[in-house]
Amino acid sequence: MTSSLSLTRRSALGTLAALGAASAFAQGASTVRIGYQKSSTLIVVLKTQGTLERQLAPLGVKPSWHEFTSGLPLLEALNLDNLDFSADVADTVPVFAQAAGAQLTFVAQEAPSPSAQAILVREDSPIKTLADLKGKKVGFAKAAGAHYLLIAALDKAGLSLKDIGQAYLTPADGRAAFEKGAIDAWVVWDPFLAAAQRQAKVRVLADGTGIASYQRYYLASTKFATARADVLDVIYAELAKAGLWVKANPKDAAALLAPVWGIDAATVEQANSRRSYSVRPAVREGLAEQQKIADAFVAEKLLPRKIDALASPLFKPEAAA
């Protein structure tokens, strides 16, 4: 059976080829290859401020940066050994990678942020309830947190994915399709969610509150985690500091991120207000919802096999010891 990750291989080829990184990471290597996406706020803060360049220098290591449009191709790159570390991805994404056999170690997680993703409809849409999605076309990114939010929301309304028309779309393509009426509803996360709310006439049909907790995870290849725990200790510590800074200084954080994201500062501040940015070690009991998510995707025949999410390797940061 073709793995779920292989379904995105064609779309990821250009990104993977552009990485041009060595195929293996050895003890003492001078570069840590970091993958991230626009919603990887804390990594973007560290990248913009040059923090990791400074903090990793004493270890003889420097970061190289690789941006992805969404989490699934990001973790595919990690699985293919084209990255060493993945900035935060939604809780749904690792289960797809694990089902494809990826050797991943959970480095950290952010506390839940359920309102940071939502199902949007146009302001004048006749869709008023989740049940009204039956027979409608809905756009979302495959394997993103938005995908699971949609599954869980439909289930709450007594529906399933079979009851709707599905369109796998990146956030940029989803916004375009939504605005021209090619899809009836769009499931997306911040900062794309905040941008749509402030720039278009939209209505939130449902967010993740009471449906999907939306935790975000930071991961490394297990090989890298074994070889360079010292590097991961530095990254973890700086992510935790960045999370505290963003929440304590919302306007300064928005001013920093706005030109990087190409979004006005007010929109960035709105998006950041819905994310916890509380970075903590990944713990075994915290992966319970991962198992629930994996089982939901298996039931929808979107994963090739069952996985044991609770058996995932966990990294214990020195700062949390």
PDB file of C-alpha atoms in Angstrom:
ATOM      1  CA  MET A   1       0.000   0.000   0.000  1.00  0.00           C
ATOM      2  CA  THR A   2       1.258   3.483  -0.835  1.00  0.00           C
ATOM      3  CA  SER A   3       2.052   5.449   2.317  1.00  0.00           C
ATOM      4  CA  SER A   4       0.061   8.578   3.154  1.00  0.00           C
ATOM      5  CA  LEU A   5       3.191  10.668   3.001  1.00  0.00           C
ATOM      6  CA  SER A   6       3.994   9.536  -0.521  1.00  0.00           C
ATOM      7  CA  LEU A   7       0.805  11.221  -1.683  1.00  0.00           C
ATOM      8  CA  THR A   8       2.470  14.598  -1.190  1.00  0.00           C
ATOM      9  CA  ARG A   9       5.844  13.623  -2.589  1.00  0.00           C
ATOM     10  CA  ARG A  10       5.319  15.222  -5.977  1.00  0.00           C
ATOM     11  CA  SER A  11       4.317  18.556  -4.420  1.00  0.00           C
ATOM     12  CA  ALA A  12       7.263  18.432  -2.034  1.00  0.00           C
ATOM     13  CA  LEU A  13       9.946  17.569  -4.607  1.00  0.00           C
ATOM     14  CA  GLY A  14      10.795  21.173  -5.378  1.00  0.00           C
ATOM     15  CA  THR A  15      11.191  22.028  -1.716  1.00  0.00           C
ATOM     16  CA  LEU A  16      13.233  18.916  -0.983  1.00  0.00           C
ATOM     17  CA  ALA A  17      15.535  19.492  -3.938  1.00  0.00           C
ATOM     18  CA  ALA A  18      16.093  23.049  -2.794  1.00  0.00           C
ATOM     19  CA  LEU A  19      17.273  21.896   0.592  1.00  0.00           C
ATOM     20  CA  GLY A  20      20.513  20.540  -0.836  1.00  0.00           C
ATOM     21  CA  ALA A  21      21.459  19.150   2.576  1.00  0.00           C
ATOM     22  CA  ALA A  22      23.634  16.188   3.433  1.00  0.00           C
ATOM     23  CA  SER A  23      21.768  12.894   3.671  1.00  0.00           C
ATOM     24  CA  ALA A  24      22.908  12.091   7.186  1.00  0.00           C
ATOM     25  CA  PHE A  25      23.714  13.962  10.355  1.00  0.00           C
ATOM     26  CA  ALA A  26      26.802  12.821  12.212  1.00  0.00           C
ATOM     27  CA  GLN A  27      28.000  13.691  15.696  1.00  0.00           C
ATOM     28  CA  GLY A  28      29.922  16.943  15.434  1.00  0.00           C
ATOM     29  CA  ALA A  29      28.208  18.183  12.261  1.00  0.00           C
ATOM     30  CA  SER A  30      28.282  21.959  11.970  1.00  0.00           C
ATOM     31  CA  THR A  31      24.692  22.592  10.827  1.00  0.00           C
ATOM     32  CA  VAL A  32      21.263  21.820  12.231  1.00  0.00           C
ATOM     33  CA  ARG A  33      18.662  21.857   9.451  1.00  0.00           C
ATOM     34  CA  ILE A  34      15.444  23.432  10.736  1.00  0.00           C
ATOM     35  CA  GLY A  35      12.130  23.226   8.908  1.00  0.00           C
ATOM     36  CA  TYR A  36       9.296  25.634   9.674  1.00  0.00           C
ATOM     37  CA  GLN A  37       6.109  27.137   8.264  1.00  0.00           C
ATOM     38  CA  LYS A  38       4.544  30.575   8.494  1.00  0.00           C
ATOM     39  CA  SER A  39       2.516  29.554  11.555  1.00  0.00           C
ATOM     40  CA  SER A  40       5.700  28.450  13.371  1.00  0.00           C
ATOM     41  CA  THR A  41       5.678  31.720  15.292  1.00  0.00           C
ATOM     42  CA  LEU A  42       8.337  31.048  17.911  1.00  0.00           C
ATOM     43  CA  ILE A  43      10.857  29.681  15.433  1.00  0.00           C
ATOM     44  CA  VAL A  44      10.202  32.685  13.189  1.00  0.00           C
ATOM     45  CA  VAL A  45      10.923  34.957  16.161  1.00  0.00           C
ATOM     46  CA  LEU A  46      14.207  33.144  16.875  1.00  0.00           C
ATOM     47  CA  LYS A  47      15.158  33.201  13.189  1.00  0.00           C
ATOM     48  CA  THR A  48      14.378  36.904  12.809  1.00  0.00           C
ATOM     49  CA  GLN A  49      16.320  37.839  15.926  1.00  0.00           C
ATOM     50  CA  GLY A  50      19.299  35.603  15.091  1.00  0.00           C
ATOM     51  CA  THR A  51      18.977  33.951  18.504  1.00  0.00           C
ATOM     52  CA  LEU A  52      19.938  30.408  17.531  1.00  0.00           C
ATOM     53  CA  GLU A  53      22.916  31.613  15.528  1.00  0.00           C
ATOM     54  CA  ARG A  54      24.233  33.171  18.731  1.00  0.00           C
ATOM     55  CA  GLN A  55      23.247  30.466  21.210  1.00  0.00           C
ATOM     56  CA  LEU A  56      24.442  27.511  19.116  1.00  0.00           C
ATOM     57  CA  ALA A  57      27.780  29.110  18.200  1.00  0.00           C
ATOM     58  CA  PRO A  58      29.539  27.825  21.363  1.00  0.00           C
ATOM     59  CA  LEU A  59      28.618  24.295  20.239  1.00  0.00           C
ATOM     60  CA  GLY A  60      30.152  24.897  16.817  1.00  0.00           C
ATOM     61  CA  VAL A  61      26.725  24.594  15.216  1.00  0.00           C
ATOM     62  CA  LYS A  62      24.714  26.990  13.070  1.00  0.00           C
ATOM     63  CA  PRO A  63      21.104  26.648  11.880  1.00  0.00           C
ATOM     64  CA  SER A  64      20.020  26.423   8.263  1.00  0.00           C
ATOM     65  CA  TRP A  65      16.415  27.440   7.586  1.00  0.00           C
ATOM     66  CA  HIS A  66      13.877  25.765   5.280  1.00  0.00           C
ATOM     67  CA  GLU A  67      10.298  27.047   4.916  1.00  0.00           C
ATOM     68  CA  PHE A  68       7.330  24.822   4.008  1.00  0.00           C
ATOM     69  CA  THR A  69       3.733  25.640   3.121  1.00  0.00           C
ATOM     70  CA  SER A  70       2.253  23.196   5.661  1.00  0.00           C
ATOM     71  CA  GLY A  71       3.175  20.509   8.155  1.00  0.00           C
ATOM     72  CA  LEU A  72       2.859  17.334   6.093  1.00  0.00           C
ATOM     73  CA  PRO A  73       5.634  18.077   3.556  1.00  0.00           C
ATOM     74  CA  LEU A  74       7.718  19.418   6.441  1.00  0.00           C
ATOM     75  CA  LEU A  75       7.615  16.097   8.288  1.00  0.00           C
ATOM     76  CA  GLU A  76       8.116  14.223   5.038  1.00  0.00           C
ATOM     77  CA  ALA A  77      11.410  16.090   4.704  1.00  0.00           C
ATOM     78  CA  LEU A  78      12.278  15.070   8.267  1.00  0.00           C
ATOM     79  CA  ASN A  79      11.387  11.465   7.444  1.00  0.00           C
ATOM     80  CA  LEU A  80      13.577  11.553   4.314  1.00  0.00           C
ATOM     81  CA  ASP A  81      16.529  12.872   6.360  1.00  0.00           C
ATOM     82  CA  ASN A  82      16.495  16.245   4.632  1.00  0.00           C
ATOM     83  CA  LEU A  83      15.901  18.003   7.973  1.00  0.00           C
ATOM     84  CA  ASP A  84      17.055  17.481  11.544  1.00  0.00           C
ATOM     85  CA  PHE A  85      14.450  19.479  13.457  1.00  0.00           C
ATOM     86  CA  SER A  86      10.866  20.470  12.756  1.00  0.00           C
ATOM     87  CA  ALA A  87       9.320  23.598  14.196  1.00  0.00           C
ATOM     88  CA  ASP A  88       5.807  23.224  15.501  1.00  0.00           C
ATOM     89  CA  VAL A  89       3.276  21.289  13.475  1.00  0.00           C
ATOM     90  CA  ALA A  90      -0.344  20.614  14.383  1.00  0.00           C
ATOM     91  CA  ASP A  91      -1.096  17.530  16.405  1.00  0.00           C
ATOM     92  CA  THR A  92      -2.511  15.686  13.395  1.00  0.00           C
ATOM     93  CA  VAL A  93       0.654  15.814  11.317  1.00  0.00           C
ATOM     94  CA  PRO A  94       2.939  13.435  13.259  1.00  0.00           C
ATOM     95  CA  VAL A  95       0.475  10.549  13.012  1.00  0.00           C
ATOM     96  CA  PHE A  96       0.741  10.622   9.210  1.00  0.00           C
ATOM     97  CA  ALA A  97       4.525  10.599   9.429  1.00  0.00           C
ATOM     98  CA  GLN A  98       4.505   7.778  11.969  1.00  0.00           C
ATOM     99  CA  ALA A  99       2.152   5.708   9.823  1.00  0.00           C
ATOM    100  CA  ALA A 100       4.693   6.075   7.022  1.00  0.00           C
ATOM    101  CA  GLY A 101       7.422   4.706   9.282  1.00  0.00           C
ATOM    102  CA  ALA A 102       9.157   7.957  10.200  1.00  0.00           C
ATOM    103  CA  GLN A 103      11.538   7.739  13.155  1.00  0.00           C
ATOM    104  CA  LEU A 104      10.504  10.863  15.054  1.00  0.00           C
ATOM    105  CA  THR A 105      11.215  12.081  18.570  1.00  0.00           C
ATOM    106  CA  PHE A 106       8.832  14.520  20.252  1.00  0.00           C
ATOM    107  CA  VAL A 107      10.953  17.370  21.611  1.00  0.00           C
ATOM    108  CA  ALA A 108       8.284  19.731  22.983  1.00  0.00           C
ATOM    109  CA  GLN A 109       4.667  20.749  22.698  1.00  0.00           C
ATOM    110  CA  GLU A 110       2.631  23.908  23.067  1.00  0.00           C
ATOM    111  CA  ALA A 111      -0.354  23.970  25.394  1.00  0.00           C
ATOM    112  CA  PRO A 112      -3.718  23.703  23.580  1.00  0.00           C
ATOM    113  CA  SER A 113      -4.998  26.618  21.481  1.00  0.00           C
ATOM    114  CA  PRO A 114      -8.426  25.423  20.275  1.00  0.00           C
ATOM    115  CA  SER A 115      -9.653  28.799  18.995  1.00  0.00           C
ATOM    116  CA  ALA A 116      -6.581  29.269  16.770  1.00  0.00           C
ATOM    117  CA  GLN A 117      -8.199  27.229  13.983  1.00  0.00           C
ATOM    118  CA  ALA A 118     -11.744  27.415  12.661  1.00  0.00           C
ATOM    119  CA  ILE A 119     -14.246  26.544   9.951  1.00  0.00           C
ATOM    120  CA  LEU A 120     -15.082  29.692   8.001  1.00  0.00           C
ATOM    121  CA  VAL A 121     -18.020  30.485   5.722  1.00  0.00           C
ATOM    122  CA  ARG A 122     -18.747  33.705   3.873  1.00  0.00           C
ATOM    123  CA  GLU A 123     -20.748  36.249   5.827  1.00  0.00           C
ATOM    124  CA  ASP A 124     -23.806  35.858   3.559  1.00  0.00           C
ATOM    125  CA  SER A 125     -23.571  32.061   3.350  1.00  0.00           C
ATOM    126  CA  PRO A 126     -26.772  30.054   3.939  1.00  0.00           C
ATOM    127  CA  ILE A 127     -24.660  27.637   6.017  1.00  0.00           C
ATOM    128  CA  LYS A 128     -25.646  28.315   9.625  1.00  0.00           C
ATOM    129  CA  THR A 129     -24.837  25.058  11.423  1.00  0.00           C
ATOM    130  CA  LEU A 130     -22.327  22.234  11.056  1.00  0.00           C
ATOM    131  CA  ALA A 131     -25.147  20.024   9.773  1.00  0.00           C
ATOM    132  CA  ASP A 132     -25.585  22.475   6.869  1.00  0.00           C
ATOM    133  CA  LEU A 133     -22.162  21.402   5.529  1.00  0.00           C
ATOM    134  CA  LYS A 134     -23.767  18.254   4.113  1.00  0.00           C
ATOM    135  CA  GLY A 135     -23.315  18.250   0.360  1.00  0.00           C
ATOM    136  CA  LYS A 136     -21.107  21.340   0.445  1.00  0.00           C
ATOM    137  CA  LYS A 137     -17.498  21.665  -0.770  1.00  0.00           C
ATOM    138  CA  VAL A 138     -14.964  22.316   1.988  1.00  0.00           C
ATOM    139  CA  GLY A 139     -11.322  23.279   1.530  1.00  0.00           C
ATOM    140  CA  PHE A 140      -8.522  22.402   3.962  1.00  0.00           C
ATOM    141  CA  ALA A 141      -4.890  21.298   4.059  1.00  0.00           C
ATOM    142  CA  LYS A 142      -4.429  17.551   4.197  1.00  0.00           C
ATOM    143  CA  ALA A 143      -3.177  16.222   7.553  1.00  0.00           C
ATOM    144  CA  ALA A 144      -3.208  19.708   9.099  1.00  0.00           C
ATOM    145  CA  GLY A 145      -4.948  20.386  12.385  1.00  0.00           C
ATOM    146  CA  ALA A 146      -7.739  21.782  10.236  1.00  0.00           C
ATOM    147  CA  HIS A 147      -8.281  18.320   8.751  1.00  0.00           C
ATOM    148  CA  TYR A 148      -8.936  16.747  12.138  1.00  0.00           C
ATOM    149  CA  LEU A 149     -11.044  19.728  13.263  1.00  0.00           C
ATOM    150  CA  LEU A 150     -13.266  19.113  10.248  1.00  0.00           C
ATOM    151  CA  ILE A 151     -13.564  15.379  10.974  1.00  0.00           C
ATOM    152  CA  ALA A 152     -14.426  16.013  14.633  1.00  0.00           C
ATOM    153  CA  ALA A 153     -16.861  18.834  13.832  1.00  0.00           C
ATOM    154  CA  LEU A 154     -18.679  16.744  11.235  1.00  0.00           C
ATOM    155  CA  ASP A 155     -18.894  13.852  13.681  1.00  0.00           C
ATOM    156  CA  LYS A 156     -20.451  16.188  16.240  1.00  0.00           C
ATOM    157  CA  ALA A 157     -23.139  16.991  13.652  1.00  0.00           C
ATOM    158  CA  GLY A 158     -23.705  13.320  12.807  1.00  0.00           C
ATOM    159  CA  LEU A 159     -21.813  13.588   9.510  1.00  0.00           C
ATOM    160  CA  SER A 160     -18.548  12.295   8.070  1.00  0.00           C
ATOM    161  CA  LEU A 161     -16.152  13.323   5.325  1.00  0.00           C
ATOM    162  CA  LYS A 162     -18.196  11.226   2.902  1.00  0.00           C
ATOM    163  CA  ASP A 163     -21.057  13.693   3.342  1.00  0.00           C
ATOM    164  CA  ILE A 164     -19.117  16.648   1.935  1.00  0.00           C
ATOM    165  CA  GLY A 165     -17.021  17.527  -1.088  1.00  0.00           C
ATOM    166  CA  GLN A 166     -13.358  17.686  -0.076  1.00  0.00           C
ATOM    167  CA  ALA A 167     -10.682  19.946  -1.546  1.00  0.00           C
ATOM    168  CA  TYR A 168      -7.091  19.593  -0.345  1.00  0.00           C
ATOM    169  CA  LEU A 169      -5.661  23.119  -0.496  1.00  0.00           C
ATOM    170  CA  THR A 170      -2.671  24.964   0.919  1.00  0.00           C
ATOM    171  CA  PRO A 171      -3.609  28.051   2.965  1.00  0.00           C
ATOM    172  CA  ALA A 172      -2.850  30.387   0.039  1.00  0.00           C
ATOM    173  CA  ASP A 173      -4.848  28.301  -2.434  1.00  0.00           C
ATOM    174  CA  GLY A 174      -7.628  27.864   0.110  1.00  0.00           C
ATOM    175  CA  ARG A 175      -7.972  31.621   0.568  1.00  0.00           C
ATOM    176  CA  ALA A 176      -8.172  32.154  -3.190  1.00  0.00           C
ATOM    177  CA  ALA A 177     -10.727  29.384  -3.681  1.00  0.00           C
ATOM    178  CA  PHE A 178     -12.810  30.630  -0.758  1.00  0.00           C
ATOM    179  CA  GLU A 179     -12.909  34.219  -1.983  1.00  0.00           C
ATOM    180  CA  LYS A 180     -13.956  33.307  -5.516  1.00  0.00           C
ATOM    181  CA  GLY A 181     -16.657  30.913  -4.301  1.00  0.00           C
ATOM    182  CA  ALA A 182     -15.008  27.697  -5.513  1.00  0.00           C
ATOM    183  CA  ILE A 183     -15.497  26.221  -2.030  1.00  0.00           C
ATOM    184  CA  ASP A 184     -18.391  26.750   0.380  1.00  0.00           C
ATOM    185  CA  ALA A 185     -16.348  26.594   3.568  1.00  0.00           C
ATOM    186  CA  TRP A 186     -12.678  26.821   4.483  1.00  0.00           C
ATOM    187  CA  VAL A 187     -10.938  25.273   7.487  1.00  0.00           C
ATOM    188  CA  VAL A 188      -7.743  27.098   8.420  1.00  0.00           C
ATOM    189  CA  TRP A 189      -5.485  28.156  11.262  1.00  0.00           C
ATOM    190  CA  ASP A 190      -3.783  31.324  12.446  1.00  0.00           C
ATOM    191  CA  PRO A 191      -2.336  33.598  11.173  1.00  0.00           C
ATOM    192  CA  PHE A 192      -4.307  32.804   7.990  1.00  0.00           C
ATOM    193  CA  LEU A 193      -7.519  32.679  10.042  1.00  0.00           C
ATOM    194  CA  ALA A 194      -7.000  36.134  11.525  1.00  0.00           C
ATOM    195  CA  ALA A 195      -6.070  37.559   8.128  1.00  0.00           C
ATOM    196  CA  ALA A 196      -9.303  36.256   6.589  1.00  0.00           C
ATOM    197  CA  GLN A 197     -11.361  37.596   9.487  1.00  0.00           C
ATOM    198  CA  ARG A 198      -9.887  41.080   9.185  1.00  0.00           C
ATOM    199  CA  GLN A 199      -9.657  41.315   5.387  1.00  0.00           C
ATOM    200  CA  ALA A 200     -12.751  39.511   4.119  1.00  0.00           C
ATOM    201  CA  LYS A 201     -16.418  39.214   5.027  1.00  0.00           C
ATOM    202  CA  VAL A 202     -16.402  35.870   6.825  1.00  0.00           C
ATOM    203  CA  ARG A 203     -18.173  34.146   9.672  1.00  0.00           C
ATOM    204  CA  VAL A 204     -16.800  31.477  12.022  1.00  0.00           C
ATOM    205  CA  LEU A 205     -19.047  28.424  11.798  1.00  0.00           C
ATOM    206  CA  ALA A 206     -17.065  26.655  14.524  1.00  0.00           C
ATOM    207  CA  ASP A 207     -13.606  26.745  16.040  1.00  0.00           C
ATOM    208  CA  GLY A 208     -11.880  23.974  17.961  1.00  0.00           C
ATOM    209  CA  THR A 209     -13.377  24.820  21.359  1.00  0.00           C
ATOM    210  CA  GLY A 210     -14.854  21.635  22.775  1.00  0.00           C
ATOM    211  CA  ILE A 211     -13.995  19.776  19.555  1.00  0.00           C
ATOM    212  CA  ALA A 212     -10.236  19.656  18.977  1.00  0.00           C
ATOM    213  CA  SER A 213      -7.655  21.011  21.417  1.00  0.00           C
ATOM    214  CA  TYR A 214      -5.076  21.871  18.707  1.00  0.00           C
ATOM    215  CA  GLN A 215      -1.727  21.244  20.320  1.00  0.00           C
ATOM    216  CA  ARG A 216       1.400  21.905  18.300  1.00  0.00           C
ATOM    217  CA  TYR A 217       4.507  19.726  18.509  1.00  0.00           C
ATOM    218  CA  TYR A 218       8.205  20.252  17.882  1.00  0.00           C
ATOM    219  CA  LEU A 219      10.003  17.168  16.594  1.00  0.00           C
ATOM    220  CA  ALA A 220      13.438  15.915  15.618  1.00  0.00           C
ATOM    221  CA  SER A 221      14.627  12.882  13.754  1.00  0.00           C
ATOM    222  CA  THR A 222      15.383  10.223  16.330  1.00  0.00           C
ATOM    223  CA  LYS A 223      18.890   9.919  14.908  1.00  0.00           C
ATOM    224  CA  PHE A 224      19.515  13.619  15.479  1.00  0.00           C
ATOM    225  CA  ALA A 225      17.944  13.561  18.950  1.00  0.00           C
ATOM    226  CA  THR A 226      20.280  10.725  19.920  1.00  0.00           C
ATOM    227  CA  ALA A 227      23.376  12.355  18.436  1.00  0.00           C
ATOM    228  CA  ARG A 228      22.888  15.987  19.500  1.00  0.00           C
ATOM    229  CA  ALA A 229      20.857  16.317  22.660  1.00  0.00           C
ATOM    230  CA  ASP A 230      22.996  19.364  23.444  1.00  0.00           C
ATOM    231  CA  VAL A 231      21.660  21.175  20.372  1.00  0.00           C
ATOM    232  CA  LEU A 232      18.059  20.285  21.209  1.00  0.00           C
ATOM    233  CA  ASP A 233      18.540  21.533  24.775  1.00  0.00           C
ATOM    234  CA  VAL A 234      19.503  24.957  23.411  1.00  0.00           C
ATOM    235  CA  ILE A 235      16.614  25.041  20.922  1.00  0.00           C
ATOM    236  CA  TYR A 236      14.102  24.002  23.591  1.00  0.00           C
ATOM    237  CA  ALA A 237      15.306  26.633  26.068  1.00  0.00           C
ATOM    238  CA  GLU A 238      15.128  29.409  23.478  1.00  0.00           C
ATOM    239  CA  LEU A 239      11.665  28.355  22.284  1.00  0.00           C
ATOM    240  CA  ALA A 240      10.372  28.484  25.866  1.00  0.00           C
ATOM    241  CA  LYS A 241      11.850  31.978  26.338  1.00  0.00           C
ATOM    242  CA  ALA A 242      10.387  33.153  23.022  1.00  0.00           C
ATOM    243  CA  GLY A 243       6.933  31.904  24.018  1.00  0.00           C
ATOM    244  CA  LEU A 244       7.035  33.899  27.240  1.00  0.00           C
ATOM    245  CA  TRP A 245       8.249  36.989  25.385  1.00  0.00           C
ATOM    246  CA  VAL A 246       5.510  36.859  22.729  1.00  0.00           C
ATOM    247  CA  LYS A 247       2.750  36.594  25.332  1.00  0.00           C
ATOM    248  CA  ALA A 248       4.256  39.294  27.576  1.00  0.00           C
ATOM    249  CA  ASN A 249       4.932  41.710  24.706  1.00  0.00           C
ATOM    250  CA  PRO A 250       2.087  41.278  22.193  1.00  0.00           C
ATOM    251  CA  LYS A 251       2.602  44.590  20.381  1.00  0.00           C
ATOM    252  CA  ASP A 252       6.387  44.220  20.116  1.00  0.00           C
ATOM    253  CA  ALA A 253       5.956  40.647  18.891  1.00  0.00           C
ATOM    254  CA  ALA A 254       3.399  41.745  16.309  1.00  0.00           C
ATOM    255  CA  ALA A 255       5.690  44.541  15.106  1.00  0.00           C
ATOM    256  CA  LEU A 256       8.530  42.034  14.711  1.00  0.00           C
ATOM    257  CA  LEU A 257       6.467  39.425  12.861  1.00  0.00           C
ATOM    258  CA  ALA A 258       4.339  41.691  10.643  1.00  0.00           C
ATOM    259  CA  PRO A 259       6.973  42.437   7.965  1.00  0.00           C
ATOM    260  CA  VAL A 260       8.204  38.839   8.009  1.00  0.00           C
ATOM    261  CA  TRP A 261       4.724  37.434   7.488  1.00  0.00           C
ATOM    262  CA  GLY A 262       3.571  40.219   5.175  1.00  0.00           C
ATOM    263  CA  ILE A 263       0.560  40.807   7.425  1.00  0.00           C
ATOM    264  CA  ASP A 264      -0.346  44.002   9.281  1.00  0.00           C
ATOM    265  CA  ALA A 265       0.585  44.142  12.962  1.00  0.00           C
ATOM    266  CA  ALA A 266      -3.021  44.242  14.203  1.00  0.00           C
ATOM    267  CA  THR A 267      -3.775  40.973  12.411  1.00  0.00           C
ATOM    268  CA  VAL A 268      -0.640  39.364  13.826  1.00  0.00           C
ATOM    269  CA  GLU A 269      -1.590  40.470  17.332  1.00  0.00           C
ATOM    270  CA  GLN A 270      -5.083  38.999  16.923  1.00  0.00           C
ATOM    271  CA  ALA A 271      -3.634  35.699  15.719  1.00  0.00           C
ATOM    272  CA  ASN A 272      -1.093  35.553  18.534  1.00  0.00           C
ATOM    273  CA  SER A 273      -3.778  36.210  21.152  1.00  0.00           C
ATOM    274  CA  ARG A 274      -5.349  32.824  20.339  1.00  0.00           C
ATOM    275  CA  ARG A 275      -2.159  30.771  20.590  1.00  0.00           C
ATOM    276  CA  SER A 276      -0.893  29.651  24.001  1.00  0.00           C
ATOM    277  CA  TYR A 277       2.826  29.698  23.043  1.00  0.00           C
ATOM    278  CA  SER A 278       3.377  27.826  26.308  1.00  0.00           C
ATOM    279  CA  VAL A 279       6.264  25.502  25.441  1.00  0.00           C
ATOM    280  CA  ARG A 280       6.701  22.441  27.619  1.00  0.00           C
ATOM    281  CA  PRO A 281       8.266  18.998  27.346  1.00  0.00           C
ATOM    282  CA  ALA A 282       6.227  16.389  25.512  1.00  0.00           C
ATOM    283  CA  VAL A 283       4.982  13.827  28.029  1.00  0.00           C
ATOM    284  CA  ARG A 284       3.503  10.380  27.512  1.00  0.00           C
ATOM    285  CA  GLU A 285       0.066  11.196  28.928  1.00  0.00           C
ATOM    286  CA  GLY A 286      -0.039  14.307  26.747  1.00  0.00           C
ATOM    287  CA  LEU A 287      -0.070  12.120  23.651  1.00  0.00           C
ATOM    288  CA  ALA A 288      -3.474  10.620  24.460  1.00  0.00           C
ATOM    289  CA  GLU A 289      -5.235  12.910  21.984  1.00  0.00           C
ATOM    290  CA  GLN A 290      -2.649  11.891  19.371  1.00  0.00           C
ATOM    291  CA  GLN A 291      -4.016   8.379  19.607  1.00  0.00           C
ATOM    292  CA  LYS A 292      -7.588   9.642  19.273  1.00  0.00           C
ATOM    293  CA  ILE A 293      -6.587  11.610  16.179  1.00  0.00           C
ATOM    294  CA  ALA A 294      -4.771   8.641  14.651  1.00  0.00           C
ATOM    295  CA  ASP A 295      -7.761   6.366  15.237  1.00  0.00           C
ATOM    296  CA  ALA A 296     -10.083   8.923  13.588  1.00  0.00           C
ATOM    297  CA  PHE A 297      -7.915   9.024  10.458  1.00  0.00           C
ATOM    298  CA  VAL A 298      -7.712   5.221  10.360  1.00  0.00           C
ATOM    299  CA  ALA A 299     -11.511   5.064  10.566  1.00  0.00           C
ATOM    300  CA  GLU A 300     -11.715   7.432   7.582  1.00  0.00           C
ATOM    301  CA  LYS A 301      -9.210   5.195   5.740  1.00  0.00           C
ATOM    302  CA  LEU A 302      -6.790   8.113   5.475  1.00  0.00           C
ATOM    303  CA  LEU A 303      -3.958   6.301   7.274  1.00  0.00           C
ATOM    304  CA  PRO A 304      -2.515   3.074   5.868  1.00  0.00           C
ATOM    305  CA  ARG A 305      -2.282   1.396   9.267  1.00  0.00           C
ATOM    306  CA  LYS A 306      -2.923   1.857  12.958  1.00  0.00           C
ATOM    307  CA  ILE A 307      -0.185   3.419  15.046  1.00  0.00           C
ATOM    308  CA  ASP A 308       0.634   3.437  18.741  1.00  0.00           C
ATOM    309  CA  ALA A 309       1.045   7.156  19.394  1.00  0.00           C
ATOM    310  CA  LEU A 310       1.823   6.566  23.067  1.00  0.00           C
ATOM    311  CA  ALA A 311       4.966   4.624  22.132  1.00  0.00           C
ATOM    312  CA  SER A 312       6.603   7.646  20.480  1.00  0.00           C
ATOM    313  CA  PRO A 313      10.129   8.532  21.707  1.00  0.00           C
ATOM    314  CA  LEU A 314      10.213  11.628  23.922  1.00  0.00           C
ATOM    315  CA  PHE A 315      13.097  14.033  24.445  1.00  0.00           C
ATOM    316  CA  LYS A 316      13.679  15.254  27.985  1.00  0.00           C
ATOM    317  CA  PRO A 317      15.138  18.765  27.908  1.00  0.00           C
ATOM    318  CA  GLU A 318      17.907  19.408  30.390  1.00  0.00           C
ATOM    319  CA  ALA A 319      16.031  22.492  31.606  1.00  0.00           C
ATOM    320  CA  ALA A 320      13.076  20.290  32.562  1.00  0.00           C
ATOM    321  CA  ALA A 321      15.106  17.563  34.257  1.00  0.00           C
TER     322      ALA A 321
END
